[in-house]
Amino acid sequence: MNSQAGKETIYTKDFLASLENANQPEWLKNLRSEAFEYFTENGFPTPRNEEWKYTNVAAIGNEDFRIAQSSDFTPEKIAPFVFNESKESVLVFSNGSFDRNLSNLDAIKDATVLSFSAAASDEKFGEIFKAKLGSLVDFEKNGFTALNAAFIGEGVFLFIPKNAKIESPVQFLFVSDEGKAAFPRVLVVAESFAEATIIETFVRADETKYLTDAVIEVSLADEAKIKHYRVQRESHEAFHVGASGTEVARGSVYDATNITLGARLSRHDIDFKFNSEGGEAFVDGLYLISEDQHHDTHSVIDHRLPNCTSHQTYKGIIDGKARAVFNGKILVRENASGTDGYQSNKNLLLSNDARVDTKPQLEIFNDDVKCAHGATVGQLEEEELFYLLSRGLNESLARNLLTYGFAEEIVNKIEIESIKKQLDEAVLNRLNANLEA
Amino acid sequence: MLLEIKDLHAGIEGREILKGLTLNVNRGEVHAIMGPNGSGKSTLAKVLAGHPGYEVISGEVLFEGKNLLELDPDERARSGVFLAFQYPVEVPGVSNSQFLRLAYNEKMKHLGEEELDPLEFNDYLKEKAKVVEMDSSFFKRSVNEGFSGGEKKRNEILQMAVLEPKLAILDETDSGLDIDALRIVAGGVNKLRDSEKAIILVTHYQRLLNYITPDFVHVLANGKIVKQGGKELALELEEKGYDWVKAAGK
């Protein structure tokens, strides 16, 4: 093994054992070995890397996280995290591995759910699985994507065939034990005219320290429509690094909403690309962090071909000593005429110690485009606050209502009631009165 | 005496705007404060409501015999002081009915009285909305968001109706209103007028006073009340303009 010749890392022993025990085809084992080699050579990124300038992950490298051999999560422990809308369409990952016993696939009709080991050896799906796996999130992107690829084990392959529509939202639920490093991975392939809603939920079973290093790849063929929610509410002790790679085709619509509430240190990388003319994408998000939380969203929307439309609205609410980073790039390539790109990042700082570094970027290599972008950082307006106070609302209630109003644009686009409710509670967490009316 | 303002000096950003204002208001009375631009009318309204941008330099304000100036704005509101804003603020994401119920229940809590649940409150709100001829489609909409100028002012009077303040200060409520909206807003105020409440109308023009008849008219110039009288004083101002009183303030 090459990797034995490389530098020893705390993951080396676990990697070698997992590779040896894996019942995987040669191509997959090779991919994993190459990825691990990349990791041993490069390690985790450092702030010297421009893309990681404001997010120092040294703390992750200092931890001794281990790969779980098993987990003892029970249906009772998982139940509170399952959305009502997805009771019969929930795919549970414990410590990074798909756990069929905790999952319920009853409502996922007209689509195929396979574990990676089944997909790799499947007669019908083996080829497309091999072609798509790793095609949208390159393991050489950074040490985290490399490590995730190195530990590819029991991920989930969701295949939605031509014209199929999954009525129930499919919830991917990720949960981890203390001290573990989890490398969950999902691959979604939607054929032409397919439709589905997918929800990734990273939850905290307990307020403990662990690492989630997640990758999801979503491929849309012509006219496919995917709504993609991602709700990260990990333990406030935990580290979370995730990468989402998406490709859309002619006439397909991808609508993503990325919600960040949890983790002590989190990073989300978005790589989105238009692979044919005439696709449309919404890549929106909301991060709401406080105390000493740190969150970083890095997004690249790649207009490679003509006549595609992208909308990106990201809002941030930062309290306490928390720190947020938003770096969003819209890339319009030479032949991408007729591009319509919109990007906005607005931040609300709720304390004097809160901080945000925002960098929206447009890189345009074609003249026939319509692009707009902007970023703002502000605090609650004194005049608005006074208005609410003058109606007798106490100060914390008034602040919460205005904060809620700031987040409303994102909250309102969410079509899953359970997610909306969680967000309402998160935004208004100090609000005693309930808002039913 | 409901409100006693004694030799009040106040300003903003180190600039003195009110320069010794004295005014007494009893329950059941409607007082109009008139004056040219920059005379300090809006400053008075904001100081009474506790706007944090304004600074009281000296003087005293007693509300029901208690020092009003030491209360925070929300405490003043819960004690029964209401300011109808010249420029009401939009609050996206919070519906009018949610907002009004929160405010109403904060007041009830303060008074030690029972709070209303959403259903009970909705009935209460429907009754109150008649005062300003508002239909229930306004309840679901976000507070003031996308409201026309007239709708915003009606919404202010609706809030006044819901919160039933002891003292309502209407800051240029007539500004920017067309004649129909003015009639509705003034009609609302008249319906809310009773022997327990006092109302202070802050206005530049006499127009509003055609609809709401004040008991007293005070003319403010250069931070002081320079002339006082009955409703006929407003007509005199309309006729002669403000120049003849401005000199008195110097």
XYZ file of C-alpha atoms in Angstrom:
687
model
C 0.000 0.000 0.000
C 1.249 3.412 -0.949
C -0.349 5.110 1.987
C 1.744 3.054 4.402
C 4.739 4.751 2.910
C 3.158 8.185 3.525
C 3.038 10.084 6.786
C 1.266 8.401 9.647
C -1.953 10.145 10.615
C -4.396 9.407 13.382
C -6.685 8.049 10.678
C -4.156 5.668 9.109
C -4.896 2.634 11.261
C -8.642 3.003 10.913
C -8.307 3.556 7.186
C -6.229 0.441 6.569
C -8.542 -1.716 8.625
C -11.623 -0.361 6.904
C -10.138 -0.800 3.442
C -9.130 -4.377 4.168
C -12.545 -5.310 5.489
C -14.492 -3.592 2.741
C -16.406 -5.683 0.297
C -15.908 -3.239 -2.554
C -14.849 -3.456 -6.193
C -11.271 -2.673 -7.087
C -12.037 0.732 -8.677
C -13.629 1.948 -5.481
C -10.811 0.690 -3.300
C -8.355 2.442 -5.603
C -10.319 5.665 -5.413
C -10.280 5.443 -1.630
C -6.560 4.745 -1.507
C -5.777 7.679 -3.772
C -7.938 9.918 -1.657
C -6.239 8.801 1.522
C -2.888 9.375 -0.066
C -3.975 12.921 -0.897
C -4.969 13.396 2.712
C -1.709 12.069 4.152
C 0.218 14.330 1.778
C -1.832 17.462 2.350
C -3.600 17.065 5.672
C -6.376 19.473 6.601
C -6.264 22.928 5.036
C -4.563 25.745 6.924
C -5.312 29.498 6.937
C -2.387 29.900 4.528
C -4.800 28.526 1.942
C -6.810 31.520 0.656
C -10.035 29.501 0.710
C -9.561 28.816 4.419
C -8.184 32.203 5.413
C -10.835 32.930 8.060
C -11.520 29.372 9.179
C -8.832 27.704 11.176
C -9.452 23.979 11.507
C -6.324 23.208 13.529
C -8.558 22.204 16.443
C -9.955 19.318 14.380
C -6.463 18.038 13.663
C -5.676 18.073 17.363
C -8.543 15.771 18.249
C -8.289 12.028 18.325
C -11.558 11.147 16.632
C -12.059 7.477 15.820
C -14.059 5.661 13.199
C -17.034 3.888 14.715
C -17.271 0.144 14.145
C -20.886 0.163 15.145
C -23.458 2.226 16.962
C -26.243 1.549 19.369
C -28.758 4.188 18.353
C -32.285 2.918 18.826
C -35.465 3.870 16.970
C -36.609 5.627 20.164
C -33.495 7.772 20.224
C -33.873 8.667 16.548
C -37.631 9.281 16.535
C -37.570 12.918 17.779
C -35.386 13.898 14.830
C -37.596 12.400 12.153
C -39.812 14.978 10.512
C -43.523 14.225 10.415
C -43.455 14.697 6.675
C -40.801 11.989 6.297
C -41.832 9.243 8.722
C -41.898 6.701 5.899
C -39.121 8.208 3.833
C -36.242 8.564 6.263
C -32.726 7.272 5.734
C -30.686 7.228 8.914
C -26.911 7.399 9.093
C -25.344 6.593 12.434
C -21.718 7.551 12.841
C -21.569 8.127 9.103
C -22.929 4.767 7.966
C -26.345 4.066 6.504
C -28.369 2.094 9.019
C -31.201 0.327 7.275
C -32.737 -0.903 10.525
C -33.289 2.650 11.739
C -34.585 3.776 8.365
C -38.031 3.644 6.829
C -38.343 3.461 3.046
C -42.025 2.603 2.780
C -43.046 5.821 1.060
C -40.107 5.948 -1.332
C -41.869 4.426 -4.245
C -40.867 4.629 -7.900
C -37.279 5.288 -6.857
C -34.379 3.099 -5.831
C -32.429 3.347 -2.599
C -29.219 1.338 -2.467
C -26.393 1.236 0.013
C -23.073 1.969 -1.667
C -21.941 -1.640 -1.376
C -25.132 -2.814 -3.061
C -24.939 -0.082 -5.712
C -21.330 -0.858 -6.592
C -22.111 -4.463 -7.416
C -25.581 -3.886 -8.829
C -26.027 -5.095 -12.374
C -28.382 -2.298 -13.365
C -26.969 0.622 -11.362
C -23.284 -0.287 -11.018
C -22.217 1.707 -14.070
C -24.013 4.933 -13.313
C -22.945 4.716 -9.672
C -19.330 4.447 -10.738
C -19.697 7.267 -13.263
C -21.293 9.731 -10.854
C -19.571 8.964 -7.538
C -16.921 11.626 -6.971
C -17.806 13.462 -10.178
C -19.356 16.490 -8.439
C -17.184 16.753 -5.330
C -13.564 16.128 -6.199
C -11.642 14.364 -3.436
C -8.714 16.632 -4.241
C -10.754 19.678 -3.272
C -9.272 19.606 0.217
C -8.267 17.334 3.084
C -11.862 16.906 4.220
C -13.266 15.812 0.875
C -10.244 13.521 0.553
C -10.830 11.968 3.959
C -14.518 11.509 3.220
C -13.650 9.707 -0.024
C -11.037 7.602 1.738
C -13.672 6.379 4.159
C -16.400 5.682 1.614
C -18.332 2.854 3.168
C -22.065 2.510 3.552
C -23.341 5.624 1.867
C -26.699 5.921 0.131
C -27.374 6.007 -3.572
C -30.815 7.430 -4.391
C -31.859 6.923 -7.976
C -35.024 8.615 -9.259
C -35.899 7.273 -12.700
C -37.309 9.196 -15.624
C -40.703 10.808 -14.967
C -40.827 9.513 -11.381
C -41.981 11.764 -8.591
C -41.315 10.976 -4.947
C -44.228 12.520 -3.088
C -42.812 12.304 0.454
C -39.760 14.391 1.189
C -36.781 12.066 1.609
C -34.992 12.837 4.861
C -31.348 11.906 5.291
C -30.754 11.952 9.029
C -27.204 12.017 10.340
C -26.435 11.294 13.973
C -23.156 10.589 15.756
C -21.655 9.364 19.009
C -19.142 11.191 21.138
C -15.548 11.086 19.966
C -16.331 9.695 16.542
C -15.331 10.837 13.094
C -18.234 10.279 10.715
C -17.904 10.379 6.922
C -21.435 10.132 5.564
C -21.903 10.283 1.842
C -24.958 10.543 -0.385
C -25.336 10.345 -4.131
C -28.603 11.418 -5.734
C -29.240 10.888 -9.431
C -32.457 12.296 -10.877
C -33.250 11.276 -14.432
C -35.143 13.502 -16.838
C -38.467 14.871 -15.588
C -37.905 13.286 -12.161
C -39.053 15.221 -9.103
C -38.227 14.958 -5.420
C -37.574 16.870 -2.225
C -34.558 15.832 -0.219
C -33.703 16.968 3.286
C -30.361 16.526 4.957
C -30.564 16.877 8.717
C -27.485 16.810 10.876
C -28.712 16.474 14.440
C -27.267 16.269 17.919
C -28.175 13.198 19.901
C -26.135 14.518 22.804
C -24.189 17.676 23.488
C -20.831 16.004 22.755
C -17.735 16.472 20.673
C -17.358 14.626 17.383
C -16.553 15.297 13.726
C -18.931 15.140 10.799
C -17.233 15.260 7.411
C -20.087 14.911 4.918
C -20.355 14.883 1.150
C -23.465 14.923 -1.003
C -23.572 14.833 -4.790
C -26.774 15.605 -6.658
C -27.123 15.142 -10.401
C -30.172 16.426 -12.279
C -30.917 15.409 -15.863
C -33.083 17.450 -18.265
C -36.269 18.892 -16.777
C -35.685 17.284 -13.371
C -36.800 19.257 -10.317
C -35.136 18.830 -6.958
C -35.746 20.777 -3.780
C -32.863 20.317 -1.409
C -32.953 21.345 2.245
C -29.959 21.057 4.474
C -30.414 21.656 8.180
C -27.271 21.527 10.283
C -28.011 21.481 14.009
C -25.059 19.542 15.343
C -23.960 19.630 18.965
C -22.384 22.931 19.963
C -19.217 20.988 20.799
C -19.035 19.331 17.407
C -17.082 20.022 14.240
C -18.941 19.931 10.958
C -17.485 20.103 7.486
C -19.716 19.454 4.505
C -19.424 19.634 0.754
C -22.361 19.713 -1.646
C -21.805 19.217 -5.357
C -24.630 19.649 -7.843
C -25.054 19.581 -11.605
C -28.201 20.558 -13.465
C -29.198 20.144 -17.084
C -31.541 21.682 -19.629
C -34.777 22.898 -18.130
C -34.010 21.432 -14.733
C -34.605 23.406 -11.563
C -32.605 22.956 -8.395
C -33.749 24.798 -5.295
C -31.479 24.564 -2.265
C -31.974 26.021 1.206
C -29.063 25.600 3.582
C -29.718 26.236 7.254
C -26.876 26.410 9.756
C -27.642 26.504 13.454
C -25.274 24.084 15.140
C -21.671 23.035 15.665
C -18.849 24.879 17.328
C -16.994 25.088 14.045
C -18.697 24.463 10.742
C -17.923 24.850 7.100
C -20.097 24.263 4.082
C -18.723 24.164 0.564
C -21.099 24.412 -2.360
C -20.022 23.548 -5.877
C -22.791 24.101 -8.313
C -22.566 23.823 -12.081
C -24.843 24.185 -15.085
C -24.143 21.338 -17.463
C -26.486 22.340 -20.277
C -28.187 25.454 -21.485
C -31.317 26.705 -19.826
C -31.095 25.460 -16.243
C -32.234 27.340 -13.162
C -30.974 27.251 -9.612
C -31.765 28.765 -6.251
C -28.950 28.386 -3.755
C -30.138 30.101 -0.595
C -29.225 29.891 3.026
C -29.455 31.174 6.554
C -26.845 30.892 9.260
C -27.809 31.725 12.805
C -24.968 31.410 15.236
C -24.123 32.692 18.708
C -21.697 32.355 21.627
C -18.371 31.123 20.260
C -19.679 29.407 17.149
C -17.916 29.762 13.840
C -19.509 29.138 10.475
C -18.106 29.460 6.976
C -20.040 29.080 3.721
C -18.029 28.907 0.528
C -20.087 28.740 -2.625
C -19.199 28.588 -6.301
C -21.929 28.841 -8.929
C -20.489 27.968 -12.273
C -22.266 29.272 -15.367
C -20.494 27.219 -18.025
C -23.178 27.376 -20.692
C -25.641 29.937 -22.073
C -29.033 31.020 -20.803
C -28.944 29.743 -17.252
C -30.359 31.559 -14.253
C -29.066 31.457 -10.687
C -30.416 33.165 -7.573
C -28.574 33.219 -4.308
C -29.877 34.829 -1.133
C -27.909 34.168 2.024
C -28.750 35.728 5.355
C -26.703 35.625 8.516
C -27.628 36.363 12.114
C -24.608 36.499 14.369
C -24.795 36.929 18.124
C -22.381 36.639 21.050
C -18.770 36.245 20.001
C -19.706 34.176 16.995
C -18.009 34.633 13.693
C -19.363 34.004 10.218
C -17.700 33.840 6.843
C -19.492 34.030 3.524
C -17.606 33.670 0.300
C -19.763 33.362 -2.769
C -18.500 33.311 -6.284
C -20.563 33.514 -9.440
C -18.446 32.428 -12.349
C -19.693 33.268 -15.845
C -17.544 31.592 -18.456
C -16.757 32.808 -21.944
C -19.549 31.080 -23.776
C -22.208 31.557 -21.073
C -24.106 34.325 -22.849
C -27.586 35.134 -21.615
C -26.620 34.342 -18.040
C -28.820 35.801 -15.322
C -27.092 35.715 -11.955
C -28.184 37.292 -8.694
C -26.439 37.058 -5.365
C -27.040 38.745 -2.058
C -25.585 38.218 1.396
C -27.070 40.206 4.257
C -25.829 39.957 7.809
C -27.281 41.081 11.093
C -24.888 41.464 13.995
C -26.667 41.180 17.334
C -23.709 41.941 19.560
C -20.635 44.120 19.473
C -18.388 41.065 19.586
C -20.057 39.300 16.672
C -18.204 39.367 13.421
C -18.679 38.511 9.778
C -16.380 38.465 6.798
C -18.353 38.503 3.575
C -16.958 38.403 0.099
C -19.359 38.170 -2.814
C -17.504 37.795 -6.086
C -18.491 38.005 -9.703
C -16.101 36.671 -12.294
C -17.557 37.400 -15.700
C -15.973 36.466 -19.011
C -18.944 37.212 -21.256
C -20.570 40.565 -22.091
C -24.105 39.398 -22.701
C -25.066 38.752 -19.085
C -27.265 40.171 -16.379
C -25.595 39.901 -12.996
C -26.067 41.656 -9.686
C -24.585 41.072 -6.304
C -24.256 42.741 -2.977
C -23.498 42.252 0.678
C -24.519 44.131 3.784
C -23.564 43.987 7.436
C -25.729 45.814 9.930
C -27.331 45.924 13.319
C -30.949 46.270 14.342
C -32.219 49.721 13.488
C -32.749 51.912 16.537
C -35.874 53.419 14.992
C -37.446 49.979 14.441
C -36.562 48.890 17.947
C -38.070 52.044 19.419
C -41.279 51.460 17.489
C -41.750 48.056 19.083
C -40.735 49.286 22.542
C -43.227 52.115 22.261
C -45.952 49.486 21.907
C -44.991 47.994 25.245
C -42.922 45.043 24.065
C -39.919 44.438 26.265
C -36.525 44.820 24.710
C -35.621 41.171 24.206
C -38.998 40.437 22.654
C -38.644 43.457 20.384
C -35.147 42.388 19.317
C -36.321 38.866 18.627
C -39.222 40.018 16.499
C -36.973 42.224 14.396
C -34.445 39.414 14.072
C -37.235 37.135 12.989
C -38.274 39.688 10.410
C -34.735 39.729 9.080
C -34.735 35.947 8.613
C -38.250 35.823 7.249
C -37.307 35.839 3.567
C -35.544 32.499 3.981
C -37.940 31.017 6.541
C -40.868 31.772 4.275
C -39.531 29.905 1.266
C -39.356 26.669 3.247
C -42.190 24.356 2.306
C -41.577 21.726 4.990
C -43.559 22.732 8.072
C -41.302 20.813 10.474
C -38.249 22.725 9.309
C -40.096 26.015 9.469
C -41.153 25.285 13.015
C -37.602 24.424 14.081
C -36.396 27.657 12.564
C -39.140 29.726 14.152
C -38.095 28.324 17.504
C -34.407 28.883 16.826
C -34.894 32.488 15.781
C -37.332 33.274 18.544
C -35.696 31.068 21.149
C -35.799 33.690 23.817
C -39.341 34.632 22.982
C -41.745 33.549 25.674
C -44.916 34.430 23.883
C -45.909 32.074 21.151
C -46.646 33.506 17.785
C -49.735 31.530 16.875
C -52.423 33.746 15.510
C -53.729 65.870 36.587
C -52.709 63.197 34.060
C -49.618 64.834 32.606
C -47.538 67.701 33.965
C -44.600 68.998 31.963
C -42.562 71.529 33.926
C -39.906 73.713 32.324
C -38.682 70.942 30.056
C -35.376 71.403 28.256
C -34.430 68.644 25.831
C -32.564 68.093 22.617
C -30.708 65.781 20.320
C -26.989 65.359 19.691
C -26.103 68.191 22.058
C -28.498 70.623 20.408
C -31.190 72.091 22.681
C -34.580 72.051 20.973
C -37.127 72.332 23.780
C -36.211 75.380 25.808
C -38.426 75.447 28.837
C -41.755 73.917 27.924
C -44.579 73.781 30.438
C -47.888 72.033 29.790
C -50.644 70.472 31.860
C -53.058 67.882 30.507
C -56.098 66.486 32.297
C -58.038 63.333 31.563
C -60.665 63.799 28.895
C -58.899 66.736 27.268
C -57.672 67.063 23.701
C -54.704 69.382 23.252
C -53.361 70.484 19.914
C -49.706 71.432 19.725
C -49.117 73.510 16.637
C -46.068 75.237 15.348
C -43.801 75.862 12.418
C -41.185 73.349 11.252
C -38.318 73.058 13.690
C -40.285 74.475 16.602
C -39.833 71.258 18.609
C -43.253 69.589 18.150
C -41.923 66.177 17.172
C -39.153 66.418 19.750
C -41.799 66.813 22.438
C -43.656 63.749 21.150
C -40.500 61.640 21.084
C -39.239 62.785 24.470
C -42.574 61.867 26.040
C -42.425 58.394 24.470
C -38.801 57.915 25.551
C -36.952 57.849 22.239
C -33.339 56.984 23.126
C -31.938 59.489 20.636
C -33.286 62.431 22.611
C -31.763 63.772 25.757
C -33.552 65.542 28.582
C -31.394 68.368 29.865
C -33.584 69.595 32.684
C -37.163 69.892 33.802
C -39.742 67.421 34.933
C -42.485 65.275 33.427
C -45.042 63.685 35.735
C -47.521 61.113 34.485
C -50.224 60.322 37.036
C -47.955 62.030 39.513
C -44.980 59.767 38.806
C -41.708 60.659 37.126
C -42.193 59.573 33.516
C -38.629 60.328 32.464
C -37.101 57.543 34.538
C -39.151 54.874 32.754
C -37.941 52.964 29.713
C -40.028 53.397 26.550
C -41.703 50.003 26.936
C -42.558 50.752 30.578
C -44.104 54.048 29.544
C -46.195 52.226 26.955
C -47.384 49.656 29.460
C -48.233 52.470 31.882
C -50.564 53.955 29.273
C -48.561 56.327 27.075
C -49.006 55.824 23.338
C -47.248 57.537 20.458
C -48.737 57.335 16.976
C -45.715 57.677 14.715
C -45.322 60.118 11.897
C -43.431 57.408 10.012
C -44.602 54.000 11.251
C -41.967 51.263 10.946
C -42.407 48.100 8.878
C -41.900 44.789 10.680
C -41.593 42.025 8.087
C -42.430 38.473 9.061
C -44.689 39.418 11.945
C -48.380 39.698 11.199
C -50.418 42.603 12.451
C -52.527 40.338 14.637
C -49.494 38.592 16.159
C -47.887 41.920 16.862
C -50.973 43.482 18.386
C -51.658 40.458 20.546
C -48.108 40.477 21.873
C -48.399 44.167 22.697
C -51.854 43.759 24.197
C -50.792 40.831 26.357
C -47.667 42.651 27.555
C -49.964 45.364 28.835
C -52.354 42.855 30.421
C -49.431 41.153 32.129
C -48.340 44.510 33.464
C -51.812 45.178 34.826
C -52.034 41.688 36.293
C -54.994 40.909 34.098
C -55.752 37.910 31.981
C -54.025 37.548 28.628
C -55.991 36.638 25.517
C -55.331 33.586 23.379
C -55.263 33.994 19.580
C -58.947 33.198 19.119
C -60.172 35.512 21.856
C -57.874 38.227 20.648
C -59.109 37.905 17.098
C -62.654 38.711 18.198
C -61.409 41.679 20.197
C -59.361 42.889 17.240
C -62.289 42.635 14.831
C -64.339 44.945 17.049
C -61.504 47.441 17.342
C -60.804 47.431 13.618
C -64.244 48.883 12.953
C -63.024 52.107 14.532
C -60.749 52.729 11.550
C -62.833 50.828 8.967
C -60.174 48.139 8.540
C -61.128 44.701 7.323
C -59.579 41.513 8.591
C -57.304 41.153 5.552
C -55.020 43.593 7.363
C -54.585 41.253 10.311
C -52.642 38.629 8.382
C -50.351 41.064 6.663
C -46.944 41.868 8.091
C -46.962 44.985 10.262
C -47.039 48.013 7.942
C -45.207 46.126 5.199
C -46.417 47.315 1.822
C -49.073 49.506 3.471
C -49.920 52.796 1.791
C -49.335 55.992 3.772
C -52.998 56.136 4.713
C -53.095 52.465 5.731
C -50.096 52.962 7.986
C -51.778 55.842 9.791
C -54.988 53.872 10.159
C -52.934 51.044 11.562
C -51.497 53.426 14.152
C -54.988 54.370 15.271
C -55.946 50.679 15.319
C -53.037 50.064 17.687
C -54.250 52.928 19.823
C -57.719 51.384 19.881
C -56.319 47.986 20.899
C -53.973 49.266 23.589
C -56.424 51.806 25.072
C -53.791 54.230 26.340
C -54.478 56.869 28.963
C -52.461 59.389 26.990
C -52.188 59.243 23.208
C -49.739 61.490 21.382
C -50.428 61.725 17.665
C -47.327 62.962 15.866
C -48.273 64.613 12.543
C -50.846 61.907 12.009
C -52.459 64.045 9.302
C -49.331 64.417 7.189
C -49.478 62.732 3.817
C -53.134 61.783 4.094
C -55.684 62.351 1.381
C -59.072 63.637 2.420
C -60.706 60.196 2.696
C -57.919 58.752 4.802
C -57.922 61.861 6.962
C -61.655 61.478 7.543
C -61.243 57.831 8.580
C -58.268 58.491 10.845
C -59.905 61.497 12.487
C -63.146 59.564 12.835
C -61.214 56.806 14.608
C -59.678 59.256 17.031
C -63.076 60.807 17.758
C -64.543 57.405 18.531
C -61.727 56.720 20.975
C -62.104 60.065 22.671
C -63.653 59.783 26.121
C -63.553 61.313 29.570
C -60.785 58.992 30.782
C -58.314 59.563 27.955
C -56.222 62.534 27.034
C -55.003 63.176 23.511
C -52.188 65.402 22.324
C -52.350 66.209 18.622
C -49.060 67.385 17.199
C -49.665 69.074 13.880
C -48.402 71.703 11.540
C -51.718 72.393 9.834
C -55.110 73.358 11.070
C -56.703 70.868 8.683
C -56.844 67.982 11.162
C -58.586 70.210 13.675
C -61.533 70.545 11.322
C -62.200 66.928 12.106
C -60.982 66.615 15.694
C -62.003 69.580 17.786
C -59.387 70.341 20.422
C -60.168 71.738 23.861
C -56.895 73.668 23.872
C -54.480 74.875 21.236
C -50.842 75.594 22.106
C -48.493 77.273 19.710
C -44.903 76.172 19.921
C -42.107 78.307 18.588
C -38.410 77.955 19.185
C -38.879 75.326 21.856
C -41.439 77.138 23.990
C -45.175 77.552 24.104
C -45.726 81.120 22.972
C -49.479 81.266 22.720
C -52.383 79.309 24.112
C -56.067 79.397 23.447
C -59.127 77.484 22.385
C -59.921 75.965 19.002
C -60.325 79.435 17.470
C -56.581 80.000 17.840
C -55.975 77.327 15.188
C -58.125 79.254 12.737
C -56.249 82.421 13.480
C -52.974 80.608 12.735
C -54.380 79.282 9.500
C -55.241 82.799 8.465
C -52.122 84.642 9.594
C -49.473 81.939 9.247
C -46.760 81.337 11.833
C -44.665 84.439 11.324
C -46.503 86.507 13.880
C -45.890 83.921 16.637
C -42.314 83.079 15.671
C -41.105 86.452 16.870
C -42.565 85.739 20.272
C -40.360 82.676 20.676
C -37.126 84.535 20.130
